[in-house]
Short mmCIF file of C-alpha atoms and ligand atoms in Angstrom, two decimals:
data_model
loop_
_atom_site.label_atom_id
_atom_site.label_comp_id
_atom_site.label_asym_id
_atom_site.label_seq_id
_atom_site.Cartn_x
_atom_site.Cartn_y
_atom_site.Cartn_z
CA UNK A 1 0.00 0.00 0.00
CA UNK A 2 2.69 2.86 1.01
CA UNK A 3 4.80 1.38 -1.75
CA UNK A 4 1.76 2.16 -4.24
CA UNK A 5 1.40 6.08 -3.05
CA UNK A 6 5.02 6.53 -3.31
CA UNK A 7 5.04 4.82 -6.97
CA UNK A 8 1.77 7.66 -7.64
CA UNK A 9 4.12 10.71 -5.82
CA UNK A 10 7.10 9.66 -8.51
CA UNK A 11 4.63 9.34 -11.28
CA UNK A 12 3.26 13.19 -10.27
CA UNK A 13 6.21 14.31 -9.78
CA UNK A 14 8.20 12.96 -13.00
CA UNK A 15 4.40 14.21 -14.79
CA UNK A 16 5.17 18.08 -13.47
CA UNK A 17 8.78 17.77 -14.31
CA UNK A 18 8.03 16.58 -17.63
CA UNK A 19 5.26 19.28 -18.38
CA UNK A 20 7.70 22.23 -17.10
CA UNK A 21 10.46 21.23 -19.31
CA UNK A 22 8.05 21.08 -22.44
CA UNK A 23 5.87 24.30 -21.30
CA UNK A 24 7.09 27.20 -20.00
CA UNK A 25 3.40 28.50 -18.95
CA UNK A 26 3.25 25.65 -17.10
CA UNK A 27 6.92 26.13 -15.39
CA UNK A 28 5.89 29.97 -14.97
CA UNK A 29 2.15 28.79 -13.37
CA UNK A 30 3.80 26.20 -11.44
CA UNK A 31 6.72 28.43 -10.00
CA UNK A 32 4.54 31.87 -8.97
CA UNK A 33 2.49 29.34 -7.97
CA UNK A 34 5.06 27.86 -5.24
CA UNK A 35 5.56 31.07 -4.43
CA UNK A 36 1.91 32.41 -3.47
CA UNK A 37 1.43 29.31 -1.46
CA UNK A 38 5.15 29.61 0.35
CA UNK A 39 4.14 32.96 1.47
CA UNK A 40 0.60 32.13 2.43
CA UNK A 41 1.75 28.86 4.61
CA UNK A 42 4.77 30.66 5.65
CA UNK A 43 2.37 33.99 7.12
CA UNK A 44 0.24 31.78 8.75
CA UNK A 45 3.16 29.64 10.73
CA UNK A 46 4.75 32.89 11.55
CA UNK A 47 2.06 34.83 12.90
CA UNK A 48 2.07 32.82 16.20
CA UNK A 49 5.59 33.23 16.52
CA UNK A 50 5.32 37.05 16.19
CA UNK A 51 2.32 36.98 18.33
CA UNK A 52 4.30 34.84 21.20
CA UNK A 53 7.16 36.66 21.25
CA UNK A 54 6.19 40.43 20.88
CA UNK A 55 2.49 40.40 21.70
CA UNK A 56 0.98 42.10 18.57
CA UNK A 57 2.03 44.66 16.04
CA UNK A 58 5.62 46.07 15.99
CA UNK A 59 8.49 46.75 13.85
CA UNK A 60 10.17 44.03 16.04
CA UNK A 61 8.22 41.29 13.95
CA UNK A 62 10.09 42.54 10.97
CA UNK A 63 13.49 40.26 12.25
CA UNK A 64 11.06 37.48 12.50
CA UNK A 65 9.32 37.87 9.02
CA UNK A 66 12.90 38.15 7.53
CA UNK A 67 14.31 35.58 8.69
CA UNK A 68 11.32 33.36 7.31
CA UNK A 69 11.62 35.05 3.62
CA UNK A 70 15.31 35.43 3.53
CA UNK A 71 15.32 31.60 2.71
CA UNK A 72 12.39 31.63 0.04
CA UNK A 73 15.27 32.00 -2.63
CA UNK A 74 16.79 28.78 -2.43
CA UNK A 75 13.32 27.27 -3.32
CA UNK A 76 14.02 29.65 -6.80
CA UNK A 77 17.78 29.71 -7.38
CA UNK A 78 17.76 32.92 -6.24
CA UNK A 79 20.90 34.78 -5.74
CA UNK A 80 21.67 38.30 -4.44
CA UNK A 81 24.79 40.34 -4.49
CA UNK A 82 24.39 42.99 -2.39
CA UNK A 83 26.82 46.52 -2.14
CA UNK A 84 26.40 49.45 0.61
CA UNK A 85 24.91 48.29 3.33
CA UNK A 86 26.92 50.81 5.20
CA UNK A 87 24.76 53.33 3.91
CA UNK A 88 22.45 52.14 5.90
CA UNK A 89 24.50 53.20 9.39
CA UNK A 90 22.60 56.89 9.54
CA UNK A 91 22.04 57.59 13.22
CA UNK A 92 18.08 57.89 13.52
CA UNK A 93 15.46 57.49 11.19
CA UNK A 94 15.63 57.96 7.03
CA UNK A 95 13.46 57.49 4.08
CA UNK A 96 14.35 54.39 1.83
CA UNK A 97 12.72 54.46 -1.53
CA UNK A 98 13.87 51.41 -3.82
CA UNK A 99 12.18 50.31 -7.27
CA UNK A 100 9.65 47.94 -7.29
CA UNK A 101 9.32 45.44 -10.27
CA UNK A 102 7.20 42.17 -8.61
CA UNK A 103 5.60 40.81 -5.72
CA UNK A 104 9.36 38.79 -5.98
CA UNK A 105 10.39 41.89 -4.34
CA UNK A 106 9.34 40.86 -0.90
CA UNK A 107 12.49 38.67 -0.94
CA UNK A 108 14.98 41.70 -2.11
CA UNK A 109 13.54 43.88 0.37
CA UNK A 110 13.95 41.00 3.06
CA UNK A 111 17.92 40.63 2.32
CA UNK A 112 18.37 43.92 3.16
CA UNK A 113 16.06 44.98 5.44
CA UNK A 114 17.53 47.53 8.25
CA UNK A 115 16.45 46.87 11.68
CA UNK A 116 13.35 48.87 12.90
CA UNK A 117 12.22 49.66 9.29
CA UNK A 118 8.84 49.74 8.50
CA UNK A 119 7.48 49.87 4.83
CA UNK A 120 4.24 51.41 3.14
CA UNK A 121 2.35 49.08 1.40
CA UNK A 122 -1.35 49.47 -0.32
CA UNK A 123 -4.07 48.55 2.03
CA UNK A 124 -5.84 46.29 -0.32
CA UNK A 125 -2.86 44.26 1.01
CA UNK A 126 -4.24 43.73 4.49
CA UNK A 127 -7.14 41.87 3.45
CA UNK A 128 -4.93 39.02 1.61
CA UNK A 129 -5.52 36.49 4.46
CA UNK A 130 -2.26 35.37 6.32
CA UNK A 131 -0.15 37.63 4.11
CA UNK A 132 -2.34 40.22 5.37
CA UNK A 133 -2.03 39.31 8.68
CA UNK A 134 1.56 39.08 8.79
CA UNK A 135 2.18 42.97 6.73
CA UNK A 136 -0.42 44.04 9.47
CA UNK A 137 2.05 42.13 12.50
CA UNK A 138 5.01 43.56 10.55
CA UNK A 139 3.80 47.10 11.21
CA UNK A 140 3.63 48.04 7.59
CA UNK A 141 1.92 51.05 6.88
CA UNK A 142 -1.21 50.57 4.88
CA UNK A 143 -2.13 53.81 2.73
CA UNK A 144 -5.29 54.10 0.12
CA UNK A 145 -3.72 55.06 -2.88
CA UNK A 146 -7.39 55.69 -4.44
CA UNK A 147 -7.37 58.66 -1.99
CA UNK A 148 -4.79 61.54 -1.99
CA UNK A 149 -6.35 63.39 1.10
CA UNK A 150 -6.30 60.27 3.33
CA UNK A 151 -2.83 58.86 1.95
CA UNK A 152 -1.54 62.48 2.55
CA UNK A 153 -2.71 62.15 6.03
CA UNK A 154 -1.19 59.18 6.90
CA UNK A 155 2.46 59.98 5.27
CA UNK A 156 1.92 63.43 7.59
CA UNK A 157 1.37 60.95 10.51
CA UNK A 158 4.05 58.89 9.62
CA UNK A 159 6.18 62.06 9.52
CA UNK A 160 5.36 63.18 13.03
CA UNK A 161 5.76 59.73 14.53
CA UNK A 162 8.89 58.06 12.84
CA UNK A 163 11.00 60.52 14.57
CA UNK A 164 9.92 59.73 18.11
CA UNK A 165 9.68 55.94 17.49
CA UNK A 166 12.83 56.12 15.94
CA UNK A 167 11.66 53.88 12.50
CA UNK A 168 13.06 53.72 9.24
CA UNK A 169 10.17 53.59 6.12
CA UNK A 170 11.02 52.53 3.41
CA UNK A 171 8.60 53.34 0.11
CA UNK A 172 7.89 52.39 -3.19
CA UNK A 173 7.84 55.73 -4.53
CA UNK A 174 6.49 53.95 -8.32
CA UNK A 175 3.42 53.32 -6.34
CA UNK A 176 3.00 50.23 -8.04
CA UNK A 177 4.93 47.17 -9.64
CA UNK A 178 6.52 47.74 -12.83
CA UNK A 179 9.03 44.84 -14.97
CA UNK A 180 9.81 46.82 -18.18
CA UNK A 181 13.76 46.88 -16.49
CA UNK A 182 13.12 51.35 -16.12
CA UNK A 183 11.85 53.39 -13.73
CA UNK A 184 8.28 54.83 -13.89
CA UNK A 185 7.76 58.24 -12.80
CA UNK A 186 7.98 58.76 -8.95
CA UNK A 187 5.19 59.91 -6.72
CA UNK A 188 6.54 62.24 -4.13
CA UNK A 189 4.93 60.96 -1.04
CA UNK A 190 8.26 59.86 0.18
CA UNK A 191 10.09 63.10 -0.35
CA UNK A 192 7.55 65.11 1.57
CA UNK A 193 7.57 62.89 3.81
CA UNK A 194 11.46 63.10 4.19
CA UNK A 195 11.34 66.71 4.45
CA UNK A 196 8.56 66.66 6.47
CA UNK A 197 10.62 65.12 9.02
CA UNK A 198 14.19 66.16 7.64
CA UNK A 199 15.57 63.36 7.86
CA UNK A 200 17.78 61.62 4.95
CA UNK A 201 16.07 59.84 2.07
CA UNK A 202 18.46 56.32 0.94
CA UNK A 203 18.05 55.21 -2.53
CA UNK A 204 18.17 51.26 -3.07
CA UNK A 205 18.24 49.94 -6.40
CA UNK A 206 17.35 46.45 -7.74
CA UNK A 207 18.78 45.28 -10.97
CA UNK A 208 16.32 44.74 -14.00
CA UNK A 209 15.04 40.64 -13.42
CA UNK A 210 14.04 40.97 -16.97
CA UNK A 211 16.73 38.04 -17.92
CA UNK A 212 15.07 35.40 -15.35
CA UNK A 213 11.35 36.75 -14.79
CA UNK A 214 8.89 38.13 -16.89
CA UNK A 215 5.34 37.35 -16.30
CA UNK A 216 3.91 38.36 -19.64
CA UNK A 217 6.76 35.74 -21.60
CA UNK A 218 6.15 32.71 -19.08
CA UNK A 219 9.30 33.16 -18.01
CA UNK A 220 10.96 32.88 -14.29
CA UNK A 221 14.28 31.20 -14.03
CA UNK A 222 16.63 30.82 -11.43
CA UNK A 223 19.10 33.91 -11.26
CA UNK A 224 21.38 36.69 -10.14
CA UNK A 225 19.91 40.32 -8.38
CA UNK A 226 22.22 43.11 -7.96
CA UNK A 227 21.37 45.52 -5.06
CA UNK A 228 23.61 48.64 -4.48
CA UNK A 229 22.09 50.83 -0.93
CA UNK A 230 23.76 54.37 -2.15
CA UNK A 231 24.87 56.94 0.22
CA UNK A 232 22.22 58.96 1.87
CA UNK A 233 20.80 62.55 0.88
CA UNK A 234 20.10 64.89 3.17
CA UNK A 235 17.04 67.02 3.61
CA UNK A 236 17.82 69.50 6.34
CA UNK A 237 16.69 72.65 6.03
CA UNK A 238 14.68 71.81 2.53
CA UNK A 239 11.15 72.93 2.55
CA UNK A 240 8.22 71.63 0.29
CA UNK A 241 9.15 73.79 -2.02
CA UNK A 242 12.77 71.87 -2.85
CA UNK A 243 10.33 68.08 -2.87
CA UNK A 244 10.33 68.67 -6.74
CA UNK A 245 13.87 68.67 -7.02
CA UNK A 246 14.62 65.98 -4.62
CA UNK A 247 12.24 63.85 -6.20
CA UNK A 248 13.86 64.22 -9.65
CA UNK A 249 17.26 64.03 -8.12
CA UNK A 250 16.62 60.63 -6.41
CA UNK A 251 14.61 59.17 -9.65
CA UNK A 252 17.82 60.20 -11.86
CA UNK A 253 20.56 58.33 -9.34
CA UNK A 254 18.44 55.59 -9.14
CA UNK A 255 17.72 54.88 -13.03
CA UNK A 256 21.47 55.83 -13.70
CA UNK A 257 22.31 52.42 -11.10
CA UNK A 258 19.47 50.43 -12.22
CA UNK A 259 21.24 50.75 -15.46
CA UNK A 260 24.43 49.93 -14.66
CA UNK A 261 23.35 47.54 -12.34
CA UNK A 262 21.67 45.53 -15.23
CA UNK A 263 24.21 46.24 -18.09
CA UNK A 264 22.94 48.61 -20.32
CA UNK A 265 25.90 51.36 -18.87
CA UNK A 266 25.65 54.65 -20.60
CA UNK A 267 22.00 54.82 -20.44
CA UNK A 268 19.96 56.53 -17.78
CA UNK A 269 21.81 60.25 -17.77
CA UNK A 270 19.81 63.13 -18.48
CA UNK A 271 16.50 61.43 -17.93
CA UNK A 272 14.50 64.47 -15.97
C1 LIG B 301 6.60 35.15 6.75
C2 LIG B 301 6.19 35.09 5.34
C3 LIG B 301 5.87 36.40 4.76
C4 LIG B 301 5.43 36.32 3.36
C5 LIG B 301 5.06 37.64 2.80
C6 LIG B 301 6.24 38.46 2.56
C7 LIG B 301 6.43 39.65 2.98
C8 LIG B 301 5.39 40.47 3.62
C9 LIG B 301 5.85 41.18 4.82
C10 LIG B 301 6.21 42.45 4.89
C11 LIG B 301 6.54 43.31 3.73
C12 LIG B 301 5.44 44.16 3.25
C13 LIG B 301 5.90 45.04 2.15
C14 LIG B 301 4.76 45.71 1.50
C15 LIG B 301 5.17 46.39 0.25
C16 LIG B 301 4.01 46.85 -0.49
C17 LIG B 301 4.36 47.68 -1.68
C18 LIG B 301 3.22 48.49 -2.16
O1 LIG B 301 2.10 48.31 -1.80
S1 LIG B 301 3.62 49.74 -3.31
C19 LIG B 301 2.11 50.64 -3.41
C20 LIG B 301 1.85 51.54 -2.27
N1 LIG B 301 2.87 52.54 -2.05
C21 LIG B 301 2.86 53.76 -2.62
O2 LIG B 301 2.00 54.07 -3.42
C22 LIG B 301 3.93 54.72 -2.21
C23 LIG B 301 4.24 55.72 -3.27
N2 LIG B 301 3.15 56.66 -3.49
C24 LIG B 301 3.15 57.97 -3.03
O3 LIG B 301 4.07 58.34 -2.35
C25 LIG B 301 2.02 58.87 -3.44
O4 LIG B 301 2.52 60.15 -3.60
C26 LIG B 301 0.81 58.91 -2.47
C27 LIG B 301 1.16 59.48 -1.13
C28 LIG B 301 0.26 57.48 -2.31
C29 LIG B 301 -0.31 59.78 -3.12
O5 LIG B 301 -0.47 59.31 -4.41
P1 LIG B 301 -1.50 59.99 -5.45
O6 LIG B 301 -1.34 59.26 -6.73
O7 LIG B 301 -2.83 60.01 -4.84
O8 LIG B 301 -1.03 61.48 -5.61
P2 LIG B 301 0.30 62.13 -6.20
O9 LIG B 301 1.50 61.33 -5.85
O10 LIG B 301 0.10 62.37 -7.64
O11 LIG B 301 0.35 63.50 -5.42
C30 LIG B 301 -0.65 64.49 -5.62
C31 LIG B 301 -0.15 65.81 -5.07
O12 LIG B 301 0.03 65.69 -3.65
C32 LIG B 301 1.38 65.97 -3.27
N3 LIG B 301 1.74 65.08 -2.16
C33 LIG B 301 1.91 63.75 -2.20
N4 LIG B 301 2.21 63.28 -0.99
C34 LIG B 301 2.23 64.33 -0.16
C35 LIG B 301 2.49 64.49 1.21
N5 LIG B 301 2.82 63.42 2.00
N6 LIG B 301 2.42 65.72 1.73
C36 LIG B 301 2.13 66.79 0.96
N7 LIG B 301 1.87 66.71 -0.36
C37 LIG B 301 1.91 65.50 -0.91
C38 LIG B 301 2.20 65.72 -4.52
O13 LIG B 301 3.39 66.46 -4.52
C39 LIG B 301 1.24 66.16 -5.62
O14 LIG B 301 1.25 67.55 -5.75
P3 LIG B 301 2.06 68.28 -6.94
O15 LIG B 301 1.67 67.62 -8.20
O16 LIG B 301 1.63 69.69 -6.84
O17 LIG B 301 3.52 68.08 -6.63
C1 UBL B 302 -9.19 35.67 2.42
C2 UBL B 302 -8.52 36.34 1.27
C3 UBL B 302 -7.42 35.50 0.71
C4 UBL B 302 -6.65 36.30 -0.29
C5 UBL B 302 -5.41 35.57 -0.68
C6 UBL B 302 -4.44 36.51 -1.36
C7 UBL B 302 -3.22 35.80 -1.63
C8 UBL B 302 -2.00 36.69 -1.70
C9 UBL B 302 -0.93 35.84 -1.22
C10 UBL B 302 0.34 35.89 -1.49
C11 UBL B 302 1.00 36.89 -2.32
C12 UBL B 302 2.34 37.18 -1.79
C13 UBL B 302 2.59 38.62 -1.93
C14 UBL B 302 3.62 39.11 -0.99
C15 UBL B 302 3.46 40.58 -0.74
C16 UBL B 302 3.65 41.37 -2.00
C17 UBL B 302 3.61 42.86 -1.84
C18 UBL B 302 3.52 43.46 -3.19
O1 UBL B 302 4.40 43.36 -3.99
O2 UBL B 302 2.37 44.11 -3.43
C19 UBL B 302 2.17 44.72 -4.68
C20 UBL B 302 2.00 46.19 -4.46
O3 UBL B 302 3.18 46.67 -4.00
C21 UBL B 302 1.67 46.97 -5.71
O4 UBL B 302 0.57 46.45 -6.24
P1 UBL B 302 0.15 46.78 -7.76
O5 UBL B 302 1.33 46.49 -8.65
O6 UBL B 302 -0.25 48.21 -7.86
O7 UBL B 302 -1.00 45.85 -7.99
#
């Protein structure tokens, strides 16, 4: 009897392995697929154990959650090589904006991840069950990007409090998840909010994953992410009226690096 289920878990098995080499839809379906239920199952173990040890939501979960996701890339072949962490060493609380190109992202962000850094995150994101759960344990700051007034409100919150609790936040400043291997436009919610509470905004740039993932060409490989944290820029004594140029200032470094970063040097200057 066990002999015949392990004869049927061979014959599955050899059956997916055989239908991912011949379709790449089905390697793509089968992969993202792994991944949505890795973080699912993985939200809903971990909750307890962020619950048990710090009681409810806090930043402190983050070290918990990160630990979890920093080993979701072996499951991918997955590698990262990461430059300037130092960058992070700013005494007191900063802005980090970074590009945003999939929900693969979650595993970038977690390699780097400062301690006591919280991120901003859409709040249709709180209602995806565990994962929702886990963002909400995580302390991530949910905003409703189909209101400016009330998203306003809550980066002006964030800016009173983040000095005082002593948080990093780190933004999407895209708004939203984009895989062409560029930069969209940036929103400037994370530059008033750095000026807001003049403290330094740190740029962290992803290389393109255009060579091993690309949803709308059924493709997602194993492969290699390049991550540079560049040195912080200051904001004190800017006003609103300097957001403009800090925004365009930021989106320039950044696209100049995600360039290099992904091997199309040269490109990327004079982009404002
Ligand atoms: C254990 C297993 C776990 C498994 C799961 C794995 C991990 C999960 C755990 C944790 C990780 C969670 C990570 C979550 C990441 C989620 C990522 C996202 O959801 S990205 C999408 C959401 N984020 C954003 O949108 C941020 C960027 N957007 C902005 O900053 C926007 O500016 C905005 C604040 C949202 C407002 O956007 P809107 O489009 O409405 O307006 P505009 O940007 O066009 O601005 C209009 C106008 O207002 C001015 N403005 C903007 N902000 C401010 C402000 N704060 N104060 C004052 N004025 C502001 C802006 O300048 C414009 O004016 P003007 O044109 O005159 O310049
Ligand atoms: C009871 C309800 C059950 C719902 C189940 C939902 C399942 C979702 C589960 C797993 C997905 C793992 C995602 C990890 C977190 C990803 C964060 C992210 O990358 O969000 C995207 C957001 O930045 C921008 O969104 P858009 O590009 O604007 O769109």
């Amino acid at each position: 009897m066990e002999l015949g289920w392990l004869l049927w878990g061979a014959a599955v098995l050899l059956l997916l392995h055989l239908l991912m080499e011949l379709s790449p839809a089905v390697n793509f379906v089968l992969r993202i697929g792994f991944y949505y239920v890795l973080c699912i199952v993985c939200s809903g173990l971990t909750a307890p154990v962020c619950l048990l040890v710090n009681g409810g939501r806090t930043v402190k979960n983050m070290r918990i959650i990160k630990t979890v996701v920093k080993s979701f890339k072996y499951f991918f072949g997955l590698r990262f090589e990461v430059k300037g962490l130092e960058n992070f060493d700013v005494e007191g609380p900063a802005i980090i904006v970074s590009n945003h190109q999939s929900i693969l992202d979650m595993m970038g962000l977690m390699e780097v991840l400062p301690d006591g850094c919280v991120q901003v995150g859409k709040k249709e994101l709180m209602y995806a069950g565990t994962v929702g759960l886990i963002t909400y344990l995580g302390g991530v700051i949910f905003i409703n990007r189909k209101s400016t007034t009330s998203a306003k409100m809550v980066m002006a919150e964030v800016a009173k409090t983040m000095t005082a609790d002593n948080v990093k936040v780190w933004v999407y400043p895209e708004g939203t998840r984009n895989c062409t291997g560029d930069l969209l436009p940036f929103k400037k919610g994370a530059f008033h909010l750095a000026v807001q509470a003049q403290v330094p905004v740190i740029p962290v740039v992803y290389s393109s994953f255009t060579t091993f993932y690309n949803p709308k060409k059924n493709l997602f490989t194993s492969g290699k992410i390049k991550v540079e944290v560049l040195p912080p820029i200051e904001t004190k004594g800017l006003t609103s009226d300097d957001v403009s140029d800090l925004t365009d200032r930021c989106y320039n470094i950044m696209r100049e690096t995600l360039f290099r970063l992904s091997g199309r040097s040269g490109e990327g200057k004079d982009s404002s």
